[in-house]
Coordinates of C-alpha atoms in Angstrom, one line a residue:
M1 CA -28.9 -39.6 28.6
N2 CA -31.7 -37.5 30.0
L3 CA -32.0 -34.1 31.0
E4 CA -30.8 -35.3 34.4
L5 CA -27.6 -36.9 33.8
F6 CA -26.6 -34.3 30.5
I7 CA -26.2 -31.5 33.2
K8 CA -24.7 -33.9 35.3
E9 CA -21.9 -35.0 32.5
T10 CA -21.7 -31.3 31.1
K11 CA -20.7 -30.0 34.8
I12 CA -17.9 -32.7 34.7
L13 CA -17.3 -31.0 31.4
G14 CA -16.7 -27.6 33.3
I15 CA -20.0 -26.4 32.0
D16 CA -22.5 -24.5 33.9
L17 CA -25.7 -24.8 31.8
T18 CA -28.3 -22.3 33.2
E19 CA -32.2 -22.3 33.6
E20 CA -32.3 -20.2 30.2
K21 CA -29.6 -21.8 28.2
Q22 CA -31.5 -25.3 28.5
Q23 CA -34.7 -23.7 27.8
Q24 CA -33.1 -23.1 24.6
L25 CA -31.7 -26.7 24.0
E26 CA -35.2 -27.8 24.1
Q27 CA -36.5 -25.4 22.4
F28 CA -33.5 -26.3 19.7
Y29 CA -34.4 -30.0 20.0
Q30 CA -38.3 -29.3 19.0
L31 CA -37.5 -27.3 15.8
L32 CA -34.9 -30.3 14.6
I33 CA -37.4 -32.9 15.3
T34 CA -40.0 -30.9 13.6
W35 CA -38.0 -29.9 10.4
N36 CA -36.5 -33.7 10.4
E37 CA -40.2 -34.2 8.8
K38 CA -39.5 -32.2 5.9
M39 CA -36.2 -32.8 5.1
N40 CA -33.2 -35.9 6.4
L41 CA -30.9 -33.8 8.6
T42 CA -30.6 -36.2 11.3
R43 CA -32.0 -40.1 11.6
I44 CA -31.2 -39.8 15.2
T45 CA -34.3 -38.4 16.5
E46 CA -35.0 -39.9 20.3
K47 CA -34.9 -36.9 22.8
E48 CA -31.9 -38.6 24.8
E49 CA -30.2 -40.3 21.4
V50 CA -30.1 -36.3 20.5
Y51 CA -28.9 -35.3 23.6
L52 CA -26.0 -37.5 24.7
K53 CA -24.9 -38.0 20.2
H54 CA -25.4 -34.4 19.1
F55 CA -25.8 -32.0 22.1
Y56 CA -23.3 -33.5 24.5
D57 CA -21.2 -35.1 21.7
S58 CA -21.1 -31.4 20.3
L59 CA -19.5 -29.5 23.9
T60 CA -16.7 -32.0 23.9
L61 CA -14.6 -29.2 22.0
V62 CA -14.2 -27.9 25.4
K63 CA -11.8 -30.3 26.4
E64 CA -9.5 -29.2 24.0
L65 CA -10.5 -25.4 23.7
D66 CA -10.9 -22.8 26.2
L67 CA -14.7 -21.1 24.6
T68 CA -15.3 -18.8 27.3
Q69 CA -13.6 -16.2 25.6
E70 CA -14.3 -13.8 22.9
L71 CA -13.3 -16.2 19.7
T72 CA -14.4 -16.7 16.0
L73 CA -15.5 -19.7 15.1
C74 CA -16.2 -21.5 11.7
D75 CA -18.6 -24.5 11.7
V76 CA -17.5 -26.4 8.1
G77 CA -20.3 -28.9 6.5
S78 CA -22.7 -27.4 9.4
G79 CA -25.6 -29.4 8.4
A80 CA -28.3 -30.0 11.5
G81 CA -25.7 -27.6 13.6
F82 CA -23.7 -29.3 15.2
P83 CA -21.6 -28.1 16.7
G84 CA -22.1 -24.8 15.9
I85 CA -25.8 -24.2 17.5
V86 CA -25.1 -25.8 20.3
L87 CA -22.0 -24.0 21.4
K88 CA -24.0 -20.7 20.4
I89 CA -26.6 -21.9 23.6
V90 CA -23.8 -22.5 25.5
F91 CA -21.3 -20.1 24.8
P92 CA -22.8 -17.3 23.4
N93 CA -19.6 -15.2 23.6
L94 CA -18.0 -16.6 20.3
K95 CA -19.1 -15.0 16.8
I96 CA -19.7 -17.8 14.6
T97 CA -20.4 -18.7 10.7
L98 CA -22.7 -21.9 10.0
L99 CA -21.3 -23.5 6.4
D100 CA -23.4 -25.5 4.6
S101 CA -23.7 -26.1 0.8
L102 CA -27.3 -27.1 0.7
Q103 CA -29.7 -24.0 0.8
K104 CA -32.5 -26.1 2.4
R105 CA -30.2 -26.9 5.6
V106 CA -29.2 -23.5 5.6
N107 CA -32.8 -22.2 5.2
Y108 CA -33.1 -24.3 8.0
L109 CA -30.3 -22.8 10.1
N110 CA -31.8 -19.4 9.7
T111 CA -34.9 -20.4 11.1
I112 CA -33.3 -22.0 14.1
I113 CA -30.9 -18.7 14.5
Q114 CA -34.2 -16.5 14.5
E115 CA -36.3 -18.6 16.5
L116 CA -33.4 -18.9 19.5
G117 CA -33.1 -15.5 19.0
L118 CA -29.1 -15.9 18.8
E119 CA -26.6 -13.0 18.2
N120 CA -23.4 -12.8 16.4
I121 CA -24.1 -16.3 14.6
K122 CA -25.1 -16.5 10.5
A123 CA -25.3 -19.1 8.0
I124 CA -23.4 -19.0 5.1
H125 CA -24.9 -21.2 2.1
Q126 CA -21.2 -22.3 -0.2
R127 CA -19.2 -24.5 -0.9
A128 CA -16.2 -24.6 1.4
E129 CA -13.6 -24.7 -0.7
E130 CA -14.7 -21.6 -2.2
Y131 CA -15.8 -19.9 1.2
A132 CA -12.2 -21.0 2.1
K133 CA -10.5 -18.8 -0.9
E134 CA -12.4 -15.9 0.5
H135 CA -11.9 -16.2 4.2
R136 CA -7.8 -16.9 4.6
E137 CA -6.2 -16.8 8.3
Y138 CA -10.3 -15.2 9.0
Y139 CA -10.4 -17.3 12.1
D140 CA -9.3 -18.5 15.9
I141 CA -11.1 -21.4 15.0
V142 CA -12.8 -24.2 12.4
T143 CA -14.3 -27.2 13.3
A144 CA -16.1 -29.9 11.0
R145 CA -18.0 -32.5 13.0
A146 CA -18.1 -35.9 10.5
V147 CA -18.4 -34.1 7.5
A148 CA -15.1 -35.8 5.3
N149 CA -11.7 -37.6 5.7
L150 CA -8.7 -35.7 7.5
K151 CA -7.0 -35.0 4.6
T152 CA -9.7 -33.3 2.6
L153 CA -10.8 -31.4 6.1
S154 CA -7.2 -30.0 6.5
E155 CA -6.2 -28.6 2.6
L156 CA -10.0 -26.9 3.1
C157 CA -10.1 -25.8 7.0
I158 CA -6.8 -24.9 7.9
P159 CA -6.5 -21.9 5.0
M160 CA -8.9 -20.3 7.2
V161 CA -7.3 -20.7 10.5
K162 CA -5.4 -17.7 11.9
E163 CA -1.4 -17.6 12.9
Q164 CA -1.5 -19.5 15.5
G165 CA -5.2 -20.3 16.1
I166 CA -6.8 -23.9 16.0
F167 CA -8.6 -26.4 13.6
I168 CA -10.3 -28.8 15.0
A169 CA -11.9 -32.2 13.7
M170 CA -14.1 -34.4 15.3
K171 CA -13.9 -37.8 14.6
A172 CA -14.1 -41.3 15.7
N173 CA -11.0 -43.3 15.8
A174 CA -8.9 -41.6 13.0
T175 CA -5.4 -43.2 13.4
E176 CA -5.2 -43.8 9.5
E177 CA -6.5 -40.3 8.9
L178 CA -4.3 -38.2 10.5
K179 CA -1.2 -40.5 9.2
E180 CA -2.6 -40.0 5.5
S181 CA -2.6 -36.2 6.6
E182 CA 0.6 -35.5 7.9
E183 CA 2.3 -34.0 4.6
I184 CA -0.3 -32.1 3.6
I185 CA -1.1 -30.3 7.6
K186 CA 2.9 -29.3 7.8
I187 CA 1.9 -27.9 3.7
L188 CA -0.4 -25.8 4.9
G189 CA 1.3 -24.8 7.9
G190 CA 0.0 -26.6 10.8
K191 CA 0.9 -29.3 13.2
I192 CA -0.5 -31.8 14.8
E193 CA -1.0 -30.4 18.1
N194 CA -2.7 -32.8 20.2
V195 CA -5.3 -36.0 19.5
E196 CA -8.2 -36.4 22.7
S197 CA -9.2 -40.0 22.5
F198 CA -12.3 -40.3 24.9
L199 CA -15.4 -42.0 25.3
I200 CA -18.9 -40.8 25.3
P201 CA -20.9 -41.8 28.4
I202 CA -23.6 -44.4 28.8
E203 CA -22.7 -46.3 25.5
E204 CA -18.9 -45.9 25.5
S205 CA -18.5 -45.5 22.0
C206 CA -15.1 -43.4 20.8
R207 CA -14.5 -40.1 19.6
T208 CA -11.3 -38.1 19.1
L209 CA -10.7 -34.5 19.4
N210 CA -7.7 -34.1 16.4
T211 CA -6.4 -30.7 17.1
I212 CA -4.0 -28.8 14.6
R213 CA -2.7 -25.4 15.3
K214 CA -1.9 -23.2 12.3
L215 CA 1.8 -22.1 13.2
K216 CA 2.1 -19.8 10.1
K217 CA 0.9 -18.7 6.9
T218 CA 1.4 -20.0 3.4
N219 CA 0.8 -18.9 0.4
S220 CA -0.3 -22.3 -1.1
M221 CA -3.0 -22.8 -3.7
Y222 CA -4.8 -25.5 -1.4
P223 CA -8.0 -26.3 -0.8
R224 CA -8.6 -28.0 -4.1
K225 CA -10.9 -30.3 -3.3
K226 CA -15.1 -30.5 -2.9
I227 CA -17.1 -31.3 -0.9

């Protein structure tokens, strides 16, 4: 996906990329490639592939959410910064927490934040299950992209979501995982609100946005799992 097509496809999503945001995404790409030579962040390094499979894919959250509002968002298992860094560049109004269990990745994320001059975003080194215990009903939105199976993610993420907030798991096909997760989602006060399936441009591979709304607070002892 070259820049021209990227801009065109993001417009279809309802996103208008300013020149400044385009420049920040380009700088992010360059930093990603530089750091990837030092540590394993992503196997996808070709620019057009990164723009398609990381940048565009991260922005597909707008299919389910209005990200132009003042919202708090936690990106669980942020890794190389997807979707968190991309969302912050394109939607600077968001207040974002990047959560990762590896200190090296957190160091990288903090460097990206500093180099790009991003504000109201922080990277935290902590295991998700520990962070969740300390931040119950804390975020408007919690998201996770290609981190773990949906049942485990639900245990970790739903407790962090405010009442009437949203947890979105970004996955490929998750039909079986959804079936396996229904009980725990209900126990944690959530409800599967929507499953948005679509094909990303060019390669037409399947993606799903699994949207779970937190309907009520619970006193469950979850999360119990480690990722």
